Tab-separated table of C-alpha atoms in Angstrom:
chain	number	residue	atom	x	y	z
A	246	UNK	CA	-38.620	-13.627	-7.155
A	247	UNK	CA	-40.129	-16.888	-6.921
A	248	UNK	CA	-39.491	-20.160	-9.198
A	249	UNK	CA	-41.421	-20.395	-12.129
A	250	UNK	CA	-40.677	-24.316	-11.885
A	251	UNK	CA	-42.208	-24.364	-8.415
A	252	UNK	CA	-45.005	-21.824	-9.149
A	253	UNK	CA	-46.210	-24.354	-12.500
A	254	UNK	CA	-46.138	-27.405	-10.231
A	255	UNK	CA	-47.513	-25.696	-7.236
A	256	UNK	CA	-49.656	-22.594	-7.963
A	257	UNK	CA	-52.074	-23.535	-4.753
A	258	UNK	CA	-49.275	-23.404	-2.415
A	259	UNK	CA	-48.544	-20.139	-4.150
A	260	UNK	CA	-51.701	-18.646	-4.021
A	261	UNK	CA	-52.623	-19.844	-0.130
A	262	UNK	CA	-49.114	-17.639	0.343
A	263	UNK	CA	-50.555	-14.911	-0.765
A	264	UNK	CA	-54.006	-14.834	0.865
A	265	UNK	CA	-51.765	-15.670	4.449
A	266	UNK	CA	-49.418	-12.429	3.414
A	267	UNK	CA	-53.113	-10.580	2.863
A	268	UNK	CA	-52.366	-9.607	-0.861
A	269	UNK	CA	-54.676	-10.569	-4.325
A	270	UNK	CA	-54.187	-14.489	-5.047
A	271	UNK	CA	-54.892	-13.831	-8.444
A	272	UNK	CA	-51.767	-12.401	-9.536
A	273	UNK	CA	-50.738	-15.935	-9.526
A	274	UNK	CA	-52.825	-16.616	-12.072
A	275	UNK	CA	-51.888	-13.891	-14.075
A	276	UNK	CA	-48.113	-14.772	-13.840
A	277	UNK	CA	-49.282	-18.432	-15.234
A	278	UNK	CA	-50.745	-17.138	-17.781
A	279	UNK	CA	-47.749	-14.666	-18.731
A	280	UNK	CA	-45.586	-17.640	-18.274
A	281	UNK	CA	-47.241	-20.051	-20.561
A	282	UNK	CA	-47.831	-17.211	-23.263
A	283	UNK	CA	-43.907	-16.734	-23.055
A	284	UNK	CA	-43.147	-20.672	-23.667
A	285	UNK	CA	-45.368	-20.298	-27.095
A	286	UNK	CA	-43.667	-16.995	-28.100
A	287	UNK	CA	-40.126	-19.266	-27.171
A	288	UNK	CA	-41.342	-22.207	-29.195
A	289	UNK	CA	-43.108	-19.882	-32.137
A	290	UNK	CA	-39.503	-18.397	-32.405
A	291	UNK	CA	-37.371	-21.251	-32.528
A	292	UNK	CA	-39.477	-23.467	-34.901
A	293	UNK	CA	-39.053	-19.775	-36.880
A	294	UNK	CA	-35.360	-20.087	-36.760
A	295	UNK	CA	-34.962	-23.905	-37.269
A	296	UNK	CA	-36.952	-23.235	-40.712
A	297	UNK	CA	-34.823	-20.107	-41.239
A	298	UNK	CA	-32.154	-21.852	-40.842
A	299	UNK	CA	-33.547	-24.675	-42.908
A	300	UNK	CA	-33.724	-22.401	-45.844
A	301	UNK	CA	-30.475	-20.828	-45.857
A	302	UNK	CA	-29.412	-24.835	-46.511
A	303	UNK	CA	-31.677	-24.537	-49.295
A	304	UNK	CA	-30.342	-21.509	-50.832
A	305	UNK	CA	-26.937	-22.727	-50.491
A	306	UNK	CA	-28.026	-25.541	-52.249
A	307	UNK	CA	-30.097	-23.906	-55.105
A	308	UNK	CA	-29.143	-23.593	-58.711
A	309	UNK	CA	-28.826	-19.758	-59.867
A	310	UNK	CA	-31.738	-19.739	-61.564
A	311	UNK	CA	-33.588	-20.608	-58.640
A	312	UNK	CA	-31.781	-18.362	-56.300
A	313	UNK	CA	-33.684	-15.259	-56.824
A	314	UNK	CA	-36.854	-16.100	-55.582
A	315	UNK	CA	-35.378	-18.305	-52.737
A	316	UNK	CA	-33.552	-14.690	-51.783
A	317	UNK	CA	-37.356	-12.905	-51.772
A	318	UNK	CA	-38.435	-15.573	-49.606
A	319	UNK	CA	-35.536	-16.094	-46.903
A	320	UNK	CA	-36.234	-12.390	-46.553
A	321	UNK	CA	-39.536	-12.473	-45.480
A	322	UNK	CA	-38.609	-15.217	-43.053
A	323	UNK	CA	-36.128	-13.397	-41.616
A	324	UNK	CA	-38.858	-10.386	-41.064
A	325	UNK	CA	-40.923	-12.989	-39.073
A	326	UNK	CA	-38.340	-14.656	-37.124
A	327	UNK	CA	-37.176	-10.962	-36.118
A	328	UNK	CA	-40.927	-10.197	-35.174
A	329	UNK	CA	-41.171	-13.664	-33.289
A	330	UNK	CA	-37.865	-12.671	-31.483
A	331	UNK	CA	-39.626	-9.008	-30.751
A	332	UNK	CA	-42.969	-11.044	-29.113
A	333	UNK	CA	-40.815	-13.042	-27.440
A	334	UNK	CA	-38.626	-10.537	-25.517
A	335	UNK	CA	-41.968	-9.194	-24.653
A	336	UNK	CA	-43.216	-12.390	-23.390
A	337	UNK	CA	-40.264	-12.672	-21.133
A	338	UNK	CA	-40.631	-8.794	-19.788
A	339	UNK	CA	-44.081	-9.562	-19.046
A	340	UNK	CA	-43.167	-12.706	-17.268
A	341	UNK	CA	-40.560	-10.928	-14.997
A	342	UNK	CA	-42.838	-7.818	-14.002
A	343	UNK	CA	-45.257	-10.559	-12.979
A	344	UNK	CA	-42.702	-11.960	-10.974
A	345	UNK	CA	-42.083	-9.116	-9.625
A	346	UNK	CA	-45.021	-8.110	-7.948
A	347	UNK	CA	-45.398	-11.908	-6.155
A	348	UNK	CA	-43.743	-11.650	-2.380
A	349	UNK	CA	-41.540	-15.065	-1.831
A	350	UNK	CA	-43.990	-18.085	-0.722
A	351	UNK	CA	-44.995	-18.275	3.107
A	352	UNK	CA	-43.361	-20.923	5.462
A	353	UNK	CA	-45.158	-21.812	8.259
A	354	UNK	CA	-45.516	-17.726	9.294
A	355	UNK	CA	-48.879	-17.271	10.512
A	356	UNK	CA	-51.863	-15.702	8.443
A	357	UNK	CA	-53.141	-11.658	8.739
A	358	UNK	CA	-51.049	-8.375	9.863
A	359	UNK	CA	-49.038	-6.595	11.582
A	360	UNK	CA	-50.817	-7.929	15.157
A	361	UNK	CA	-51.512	-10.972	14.449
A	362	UNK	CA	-48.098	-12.337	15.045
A	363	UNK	CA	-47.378	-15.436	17.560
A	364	UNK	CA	-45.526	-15.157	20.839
A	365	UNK	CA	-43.229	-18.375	20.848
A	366	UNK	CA	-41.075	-17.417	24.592
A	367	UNK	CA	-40.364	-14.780	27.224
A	368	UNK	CA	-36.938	-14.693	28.299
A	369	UNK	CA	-36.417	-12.808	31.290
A	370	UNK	CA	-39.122	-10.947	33.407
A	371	UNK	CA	-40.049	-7.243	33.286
A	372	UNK	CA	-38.910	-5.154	36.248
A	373	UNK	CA	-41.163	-3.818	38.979
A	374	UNK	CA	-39.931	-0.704	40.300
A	375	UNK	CA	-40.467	0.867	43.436
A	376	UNK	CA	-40.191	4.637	42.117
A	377	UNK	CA	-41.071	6.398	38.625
A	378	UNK	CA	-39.209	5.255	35.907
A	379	UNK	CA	-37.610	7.644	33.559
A	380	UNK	CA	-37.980	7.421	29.735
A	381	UNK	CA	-34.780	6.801	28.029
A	382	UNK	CA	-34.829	10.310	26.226
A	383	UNK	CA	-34.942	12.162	30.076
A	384	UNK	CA	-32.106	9.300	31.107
A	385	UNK	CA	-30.071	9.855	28.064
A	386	UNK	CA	-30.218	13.884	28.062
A	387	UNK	CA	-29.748	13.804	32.254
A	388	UNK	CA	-26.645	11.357	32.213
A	389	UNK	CA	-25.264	13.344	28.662
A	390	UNK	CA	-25.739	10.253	26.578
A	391	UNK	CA	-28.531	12.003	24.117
A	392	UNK	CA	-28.563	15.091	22.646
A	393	UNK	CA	-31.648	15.697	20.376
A	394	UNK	CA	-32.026	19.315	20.383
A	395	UNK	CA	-28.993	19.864	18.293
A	396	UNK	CA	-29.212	16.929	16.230
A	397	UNK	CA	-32.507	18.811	15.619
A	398	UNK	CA	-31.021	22.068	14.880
A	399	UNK	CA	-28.221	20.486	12.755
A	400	UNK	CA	-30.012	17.928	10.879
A	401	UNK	CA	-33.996	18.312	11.241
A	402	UNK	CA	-36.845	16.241	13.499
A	403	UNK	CA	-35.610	12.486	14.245
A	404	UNK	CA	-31.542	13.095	14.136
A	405	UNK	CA	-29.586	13.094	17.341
A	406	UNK	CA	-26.802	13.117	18.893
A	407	UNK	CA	-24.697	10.165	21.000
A	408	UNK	CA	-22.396	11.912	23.183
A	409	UNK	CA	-19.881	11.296	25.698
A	410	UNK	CA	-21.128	7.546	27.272
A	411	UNK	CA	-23.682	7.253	24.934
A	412	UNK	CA	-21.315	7.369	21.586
A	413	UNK	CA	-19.126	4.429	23.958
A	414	UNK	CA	-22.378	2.326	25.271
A	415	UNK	CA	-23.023	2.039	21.042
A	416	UNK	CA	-19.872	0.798	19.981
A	417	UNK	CA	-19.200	-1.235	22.836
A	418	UNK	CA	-22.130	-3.251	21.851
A	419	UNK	CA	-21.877	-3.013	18.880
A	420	UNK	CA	-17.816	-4.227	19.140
A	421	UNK	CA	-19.067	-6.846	21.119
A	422	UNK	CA	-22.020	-7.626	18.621
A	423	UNK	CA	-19.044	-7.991	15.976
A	424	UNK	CA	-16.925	-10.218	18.033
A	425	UNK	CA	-19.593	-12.608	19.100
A	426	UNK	CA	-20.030	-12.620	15.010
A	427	UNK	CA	-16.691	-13.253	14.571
A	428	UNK	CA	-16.018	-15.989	17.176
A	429	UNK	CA	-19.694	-17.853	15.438
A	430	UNK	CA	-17.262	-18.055	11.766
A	431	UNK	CA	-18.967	-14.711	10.354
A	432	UNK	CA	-16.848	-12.348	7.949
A	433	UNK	CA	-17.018	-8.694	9.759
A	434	UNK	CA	-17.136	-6.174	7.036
A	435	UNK	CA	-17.841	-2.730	6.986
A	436	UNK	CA	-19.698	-2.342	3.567
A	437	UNK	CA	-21.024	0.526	1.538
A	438	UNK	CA	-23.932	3.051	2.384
A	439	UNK	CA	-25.271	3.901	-0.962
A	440	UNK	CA	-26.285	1.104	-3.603
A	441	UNK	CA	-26.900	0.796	-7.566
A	442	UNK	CA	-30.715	0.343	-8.305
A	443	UNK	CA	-30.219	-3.349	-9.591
A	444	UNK	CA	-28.531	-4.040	-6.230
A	445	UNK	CA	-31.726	-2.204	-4.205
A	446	UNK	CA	-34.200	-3.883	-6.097
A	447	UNK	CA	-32.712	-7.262	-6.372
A	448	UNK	CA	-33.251	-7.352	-2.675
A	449	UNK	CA	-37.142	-6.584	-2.789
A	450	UNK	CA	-36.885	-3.383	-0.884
A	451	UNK	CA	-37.932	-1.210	-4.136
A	452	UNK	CA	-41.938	-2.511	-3.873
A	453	UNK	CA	-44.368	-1.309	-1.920
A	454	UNK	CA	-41.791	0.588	0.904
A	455	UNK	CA	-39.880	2.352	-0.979
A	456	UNK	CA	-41.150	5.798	0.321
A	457	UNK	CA	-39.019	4.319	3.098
A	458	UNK	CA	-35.791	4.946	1.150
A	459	UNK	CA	-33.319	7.887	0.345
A	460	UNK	CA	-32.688	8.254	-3.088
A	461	UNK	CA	-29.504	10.262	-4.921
A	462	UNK	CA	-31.359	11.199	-8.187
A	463	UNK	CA	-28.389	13.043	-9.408
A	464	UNK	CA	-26.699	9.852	-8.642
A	465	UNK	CA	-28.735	7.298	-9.273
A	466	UNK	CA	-27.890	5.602	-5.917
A	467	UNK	CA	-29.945	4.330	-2.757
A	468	UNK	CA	-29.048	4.676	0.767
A	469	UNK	CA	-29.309	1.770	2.676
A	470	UNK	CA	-31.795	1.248	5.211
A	471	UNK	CA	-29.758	-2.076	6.268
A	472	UNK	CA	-26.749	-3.290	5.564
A	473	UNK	CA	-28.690	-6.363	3.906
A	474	UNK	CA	-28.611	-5.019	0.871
A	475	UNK	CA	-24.956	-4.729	0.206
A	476	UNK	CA	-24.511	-8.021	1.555
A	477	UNK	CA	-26.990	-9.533	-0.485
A	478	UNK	CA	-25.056	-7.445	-3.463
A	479	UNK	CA	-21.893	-8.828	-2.659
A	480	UNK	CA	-22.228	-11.991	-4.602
A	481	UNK	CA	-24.298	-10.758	-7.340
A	482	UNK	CA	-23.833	-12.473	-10.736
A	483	UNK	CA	-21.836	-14.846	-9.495
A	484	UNK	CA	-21.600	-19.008	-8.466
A	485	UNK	CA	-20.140	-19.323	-4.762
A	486	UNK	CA	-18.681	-22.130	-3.161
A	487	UNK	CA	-20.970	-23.606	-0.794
A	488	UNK	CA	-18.844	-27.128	-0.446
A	489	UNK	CA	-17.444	-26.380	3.231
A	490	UNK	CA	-21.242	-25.110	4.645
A	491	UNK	CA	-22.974	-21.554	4.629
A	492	UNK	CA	-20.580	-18.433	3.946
A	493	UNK	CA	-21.713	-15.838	6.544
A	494	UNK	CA	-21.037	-12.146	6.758
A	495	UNK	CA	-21.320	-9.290	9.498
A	496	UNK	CA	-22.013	-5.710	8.016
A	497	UNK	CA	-21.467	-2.841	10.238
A	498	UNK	CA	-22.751	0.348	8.927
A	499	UNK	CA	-24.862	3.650	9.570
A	500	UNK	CA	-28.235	2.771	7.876
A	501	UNK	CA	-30.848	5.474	6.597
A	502	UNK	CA	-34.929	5.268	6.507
A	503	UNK	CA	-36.932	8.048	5.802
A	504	UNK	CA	-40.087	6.695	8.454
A	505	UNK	CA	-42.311	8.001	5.402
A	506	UNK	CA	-45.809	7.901	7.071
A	507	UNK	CA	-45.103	7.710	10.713
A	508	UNK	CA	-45.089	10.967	12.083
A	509	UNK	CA	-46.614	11.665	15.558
A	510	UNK	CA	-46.168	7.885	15.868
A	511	UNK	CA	-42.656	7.267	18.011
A	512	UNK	CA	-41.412	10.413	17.708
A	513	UNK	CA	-39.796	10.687	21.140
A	514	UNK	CA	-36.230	10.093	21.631
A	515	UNK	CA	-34.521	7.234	19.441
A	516	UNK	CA	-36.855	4.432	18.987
A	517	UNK	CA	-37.446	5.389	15.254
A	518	UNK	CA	-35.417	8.318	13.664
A	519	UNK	CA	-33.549	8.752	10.446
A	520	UNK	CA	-30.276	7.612	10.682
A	521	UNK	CA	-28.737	4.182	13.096
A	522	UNK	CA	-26.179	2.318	13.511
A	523	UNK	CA	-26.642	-1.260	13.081
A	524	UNK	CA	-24.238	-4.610	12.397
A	525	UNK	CA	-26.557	-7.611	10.640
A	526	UNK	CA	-25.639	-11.010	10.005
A	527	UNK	CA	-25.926	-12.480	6.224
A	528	UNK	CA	-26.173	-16.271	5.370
A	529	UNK	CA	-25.720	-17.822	1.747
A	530	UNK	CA	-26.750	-21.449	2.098
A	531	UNK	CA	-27.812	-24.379	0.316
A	532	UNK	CA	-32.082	-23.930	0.057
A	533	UNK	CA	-32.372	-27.284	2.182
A	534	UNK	CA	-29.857	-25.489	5.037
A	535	UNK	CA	-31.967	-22.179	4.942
A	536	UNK	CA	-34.772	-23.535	7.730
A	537	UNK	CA	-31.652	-25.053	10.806
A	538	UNK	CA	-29.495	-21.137	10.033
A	539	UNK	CA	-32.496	-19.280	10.640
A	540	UNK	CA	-32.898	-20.891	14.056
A	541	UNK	CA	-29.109	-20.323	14.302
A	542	UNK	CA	-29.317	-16.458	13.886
A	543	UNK	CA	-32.325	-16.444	15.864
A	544	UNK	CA	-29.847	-18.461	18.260
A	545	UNK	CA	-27.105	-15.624	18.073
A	546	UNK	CA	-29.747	-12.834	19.095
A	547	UNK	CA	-30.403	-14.728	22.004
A	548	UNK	CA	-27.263	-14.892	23.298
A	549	UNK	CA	-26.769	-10.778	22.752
A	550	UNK	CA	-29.769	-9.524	23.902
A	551	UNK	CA	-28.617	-12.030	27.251
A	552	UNK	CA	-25.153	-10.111	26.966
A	553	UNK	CA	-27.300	-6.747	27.324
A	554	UNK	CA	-29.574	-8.024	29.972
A	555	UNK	CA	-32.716	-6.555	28.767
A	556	UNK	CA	-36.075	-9.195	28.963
A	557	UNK	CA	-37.656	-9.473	25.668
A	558	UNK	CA	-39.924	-11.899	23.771
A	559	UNK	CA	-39.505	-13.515	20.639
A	560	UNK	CA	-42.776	-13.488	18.286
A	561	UNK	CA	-43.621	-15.080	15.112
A	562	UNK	CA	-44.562	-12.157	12.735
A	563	UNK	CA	-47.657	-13.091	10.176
A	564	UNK	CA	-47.259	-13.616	6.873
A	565	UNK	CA	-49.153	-9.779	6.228
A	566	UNK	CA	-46.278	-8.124	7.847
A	567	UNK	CA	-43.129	-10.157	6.360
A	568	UNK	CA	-41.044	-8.284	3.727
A	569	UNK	CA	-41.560	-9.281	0.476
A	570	UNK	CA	-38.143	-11.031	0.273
A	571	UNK	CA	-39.091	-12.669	3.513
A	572	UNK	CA	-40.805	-16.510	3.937
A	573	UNK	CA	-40.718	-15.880	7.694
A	574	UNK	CA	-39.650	-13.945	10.246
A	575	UNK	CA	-38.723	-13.894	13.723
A	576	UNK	CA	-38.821	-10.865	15.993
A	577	UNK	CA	-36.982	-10.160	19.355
A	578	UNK	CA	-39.256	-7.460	21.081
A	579	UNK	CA	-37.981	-6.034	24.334
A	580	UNK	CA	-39.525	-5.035	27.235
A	581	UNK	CA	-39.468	-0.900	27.656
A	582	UNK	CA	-40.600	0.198	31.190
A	583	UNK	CA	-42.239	3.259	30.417
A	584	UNK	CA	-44.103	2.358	27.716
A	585	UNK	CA	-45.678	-1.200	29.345
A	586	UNK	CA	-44.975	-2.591	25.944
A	587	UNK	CA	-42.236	-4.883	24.196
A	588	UNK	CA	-40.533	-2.980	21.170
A	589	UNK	CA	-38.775	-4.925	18.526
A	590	UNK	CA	-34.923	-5.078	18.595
A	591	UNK	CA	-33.985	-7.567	16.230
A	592	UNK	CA	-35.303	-9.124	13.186
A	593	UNK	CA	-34.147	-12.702	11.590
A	594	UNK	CA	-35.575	-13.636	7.867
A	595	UNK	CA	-35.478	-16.677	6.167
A	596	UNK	CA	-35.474	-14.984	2.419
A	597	UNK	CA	-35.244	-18.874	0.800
A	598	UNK	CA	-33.954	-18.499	-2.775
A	599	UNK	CA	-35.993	-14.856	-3.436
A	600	UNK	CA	-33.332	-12.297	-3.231
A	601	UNK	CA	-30.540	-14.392	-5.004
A	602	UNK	CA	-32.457	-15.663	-8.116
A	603	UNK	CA	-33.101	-11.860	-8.138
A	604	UNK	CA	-29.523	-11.316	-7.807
A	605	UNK	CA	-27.955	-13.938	-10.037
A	606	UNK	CA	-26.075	-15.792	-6.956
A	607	UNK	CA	-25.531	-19.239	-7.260
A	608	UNK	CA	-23.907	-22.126	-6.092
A	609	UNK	CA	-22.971	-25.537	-7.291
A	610	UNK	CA	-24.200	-28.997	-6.334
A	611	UNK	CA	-22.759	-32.101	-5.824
A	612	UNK	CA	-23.051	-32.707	-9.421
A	613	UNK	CA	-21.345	-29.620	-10.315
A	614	UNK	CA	-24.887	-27.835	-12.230
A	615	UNK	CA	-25.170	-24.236	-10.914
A	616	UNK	CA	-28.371	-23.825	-8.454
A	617	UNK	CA	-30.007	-20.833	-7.055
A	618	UNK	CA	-28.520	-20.077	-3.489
A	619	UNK	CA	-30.995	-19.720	-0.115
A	620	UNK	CA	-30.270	-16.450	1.682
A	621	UNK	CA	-30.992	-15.520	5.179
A	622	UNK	CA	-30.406	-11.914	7.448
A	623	UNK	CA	-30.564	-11.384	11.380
A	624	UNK	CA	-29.770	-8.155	13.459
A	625	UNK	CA	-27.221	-8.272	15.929
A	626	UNK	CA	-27.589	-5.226	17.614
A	627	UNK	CA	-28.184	-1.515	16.432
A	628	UNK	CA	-28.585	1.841	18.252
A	629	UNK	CA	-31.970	1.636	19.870
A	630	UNK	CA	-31.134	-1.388	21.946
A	631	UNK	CA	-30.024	1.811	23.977
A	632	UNK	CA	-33.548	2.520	25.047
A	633	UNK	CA	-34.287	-0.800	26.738
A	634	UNK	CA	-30.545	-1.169	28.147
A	635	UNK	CA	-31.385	2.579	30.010
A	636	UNK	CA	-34.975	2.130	30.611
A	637	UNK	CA	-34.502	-1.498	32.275
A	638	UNK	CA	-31.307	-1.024	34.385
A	639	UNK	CA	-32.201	2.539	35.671
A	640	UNK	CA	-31.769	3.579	39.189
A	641	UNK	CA	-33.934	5.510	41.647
A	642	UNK	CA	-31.618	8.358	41.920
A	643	UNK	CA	-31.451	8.928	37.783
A	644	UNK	CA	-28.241	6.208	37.227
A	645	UNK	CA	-27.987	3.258	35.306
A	646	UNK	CA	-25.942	0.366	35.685
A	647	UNK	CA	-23.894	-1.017	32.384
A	648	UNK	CA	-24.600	-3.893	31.853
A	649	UNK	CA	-21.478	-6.308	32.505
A	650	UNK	CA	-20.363	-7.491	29.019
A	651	UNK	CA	-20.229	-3.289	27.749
A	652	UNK	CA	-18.568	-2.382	30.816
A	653	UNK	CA	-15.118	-3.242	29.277
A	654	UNK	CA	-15.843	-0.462	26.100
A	655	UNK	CA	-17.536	2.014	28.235
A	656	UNK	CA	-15.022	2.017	31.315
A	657	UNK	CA	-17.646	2.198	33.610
A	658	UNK	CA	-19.983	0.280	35.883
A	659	UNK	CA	-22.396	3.415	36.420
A	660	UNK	CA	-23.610	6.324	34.489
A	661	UNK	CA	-24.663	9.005	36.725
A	662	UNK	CA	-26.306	12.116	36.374
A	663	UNK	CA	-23.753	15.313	35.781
């Protein structure tokens, strides 16, 4: 959620956010007003207890005659200071569901939705070939990589299979995703799948797509749809030490979205199905840090989509598309042959200081007060990077080359048909 401190002294900055991200600028002004009716319920209550506590100096001080009546009154004082207290809890509920509903503030993302992103570099150019290219679904089930029927059969519409190859050409990249993390000073960890509901929310994923998420009910526990969210859980309710730079984490894990709304829309093969693998980076950071290790993580997807040899693009997404934790975003979209289009890959958010005043996670400055800490999340590779690795290095006579760095996990330097 976003400063109150920042919102007061800033509300136009705050409300040209949320035109950009395409949402009502005047909940801004309705958070204002919640705020400043919960900083008269505060003072209303304390002036209520300083004379409360006034009186009980009074009483202690009265003669016994007098006591009686002093009693009948501290009474009904402490009826209104309990009321006062009541209002004010209420203030302060109304303040945070206010809060709530505001996405963080914009930086520098451009205005509108979901096409109205920026193209900032190609890297690489998209293949010509001299025969038909093959889909990766007709590749994948023809070289024994894919098997979608019986993921089908097993699990329902959008669940697969990775067999043989395939299962190796995932976690060689993603091994190799977690080593490159590694060697750049990041903690691997393998974290958990399901999540509490403070955890979930505190990350902004319960608002308006959260008819993307599983939910236990006889649990009361979330499946993640990134490991993100445990990462950004890790710290919760608690003060870090940011003194020697940015603490950084890897998460490899199987993530779960339910693609509520998209069917007949990428339904083919594994662009968008129900269950991936997938290892993201996590940053806490000093706010003033947060801009130079987005750029770094954007920096790190560079140098793995290289590793897989794929072309791509990298695009400034608009503010109407960000998250809600998100003040900008950067996409990596590669190229897929048989669709004459780029696809996303990776995503890298800058969330600022959203998700951990959410969270409670804090650090200390150089004066030792406790501050809210920035937090930041990038992809490093997850299971459909497998579309544009078979798509773009596909042969004429149904093969595909490995690319060089995976070719140590999978064993091979061709995949050919059975």
């Amino acid at each position: 959620m976003i400063d109150l401190k920042f919102l007061r002294d800033n509300p136009d900055v705050v409300r040209a956010s949320q035109v950009t991200r395409g949402d009502d600028p005047a909940l801004v002004d309705a958070l204002l007003e919640a705020d400043e009716a919960r900083r008269q319920a505060i003072k209303a209550a304390d002036e209520l207890r300083a004379e409360q506590k006034a009186f009980g100096k009074k009483i202690g001080q009265a003669s016994p005659e007098e006591r009686p009546a002093l009693l009948e009154g501290s009474n009904e004082l402490k009826e209104r200071v309990k009321a006062a207290e009541e209002a004010q809890k209420a203030a302060e509920e109304r303040v945070q569901a206010a809060q709530m509903r505001l996405g963080n503030v914009v930086e520098g993302a451009p205005a509108g939705g979901e096409d109205d992103y920026v193209v900032l570099e190609h890297v690489g150019q998209p293949r010509e070939f001299d025969f038909e290219p093959k889909d990766h679904l007709d590749l994948g089930e023809s070289l024994g990589l894919i098997d979608m029927k019986r993921g089908t059969k097993v699990s329902g519409s959008r669940f697969y299979y990775l067999t043989g190859d395939g299962a190796l050409l995932q976690l060689g990249m993603l091994t190799l995703a977690a080593q490159k993390a590694r060697d750049a000073g990041f903690q691997v960890m393998i974290p958990p799948v399901l999540v509490r509901p403070e955890i979930m929310n505190g990350t902004g994923f319960l608002g308006e797509h959260s008819d993307e998420i599983y939910y236990l009910e006889r649990d009361d526990l979330y499946l993640v749809g990134t490991s993100e969210v445990a990462l950004a859980g890790y710290h919760a309710d608690e003060i870090i030490d940011l003194s020697r730079g940015p603490v950084k984490y890897a998460g490899w894990s199987s993530c779960f979205r339910r693609e509520a709304g998209s069917y007949g829309k990428d339904t083919r093969g594994i662009l968008r199905v129900h269950q991936f693998d997938k290892l993201e980076m996590f940053v806490y950071c000093k706010p003033e840090e947060a801009a130079a290790q987005h750029q770094a993580l954007l920096n790190m997807e560079r140098e793995m989509l290289s590793a897989v040899e794929v072309p791509y693009r990298i695009i400034d997404v608009a503010g109407g598309d960000l998250g809600s934790s998100a003040a900008r975003k950067f996409d990596t979209e590669a190229w897929v042959p048989t669709q004459r289009t780029y696809r996303e890959l990776t995503s890298t958010s800058n969330c600022t200081t959203f998700q951990a005043r959410r969270l409670s996670t804090r650090y200390r400055d150089e004066n030792g007060k406790p501050q809210v800490a920035a937090t930041l999340n990038g992809t490093l590779a997850t299971t459909r990077w497998l579309v544009a690795i078979l798509e773009n290095n596909q042969r004429a006579d149904g093969s595909v080359v490995v690319p060089e760095a995976l070719r140590p996990f999978v064993g091979k330097e061709i995949l050919e048909p059975r």
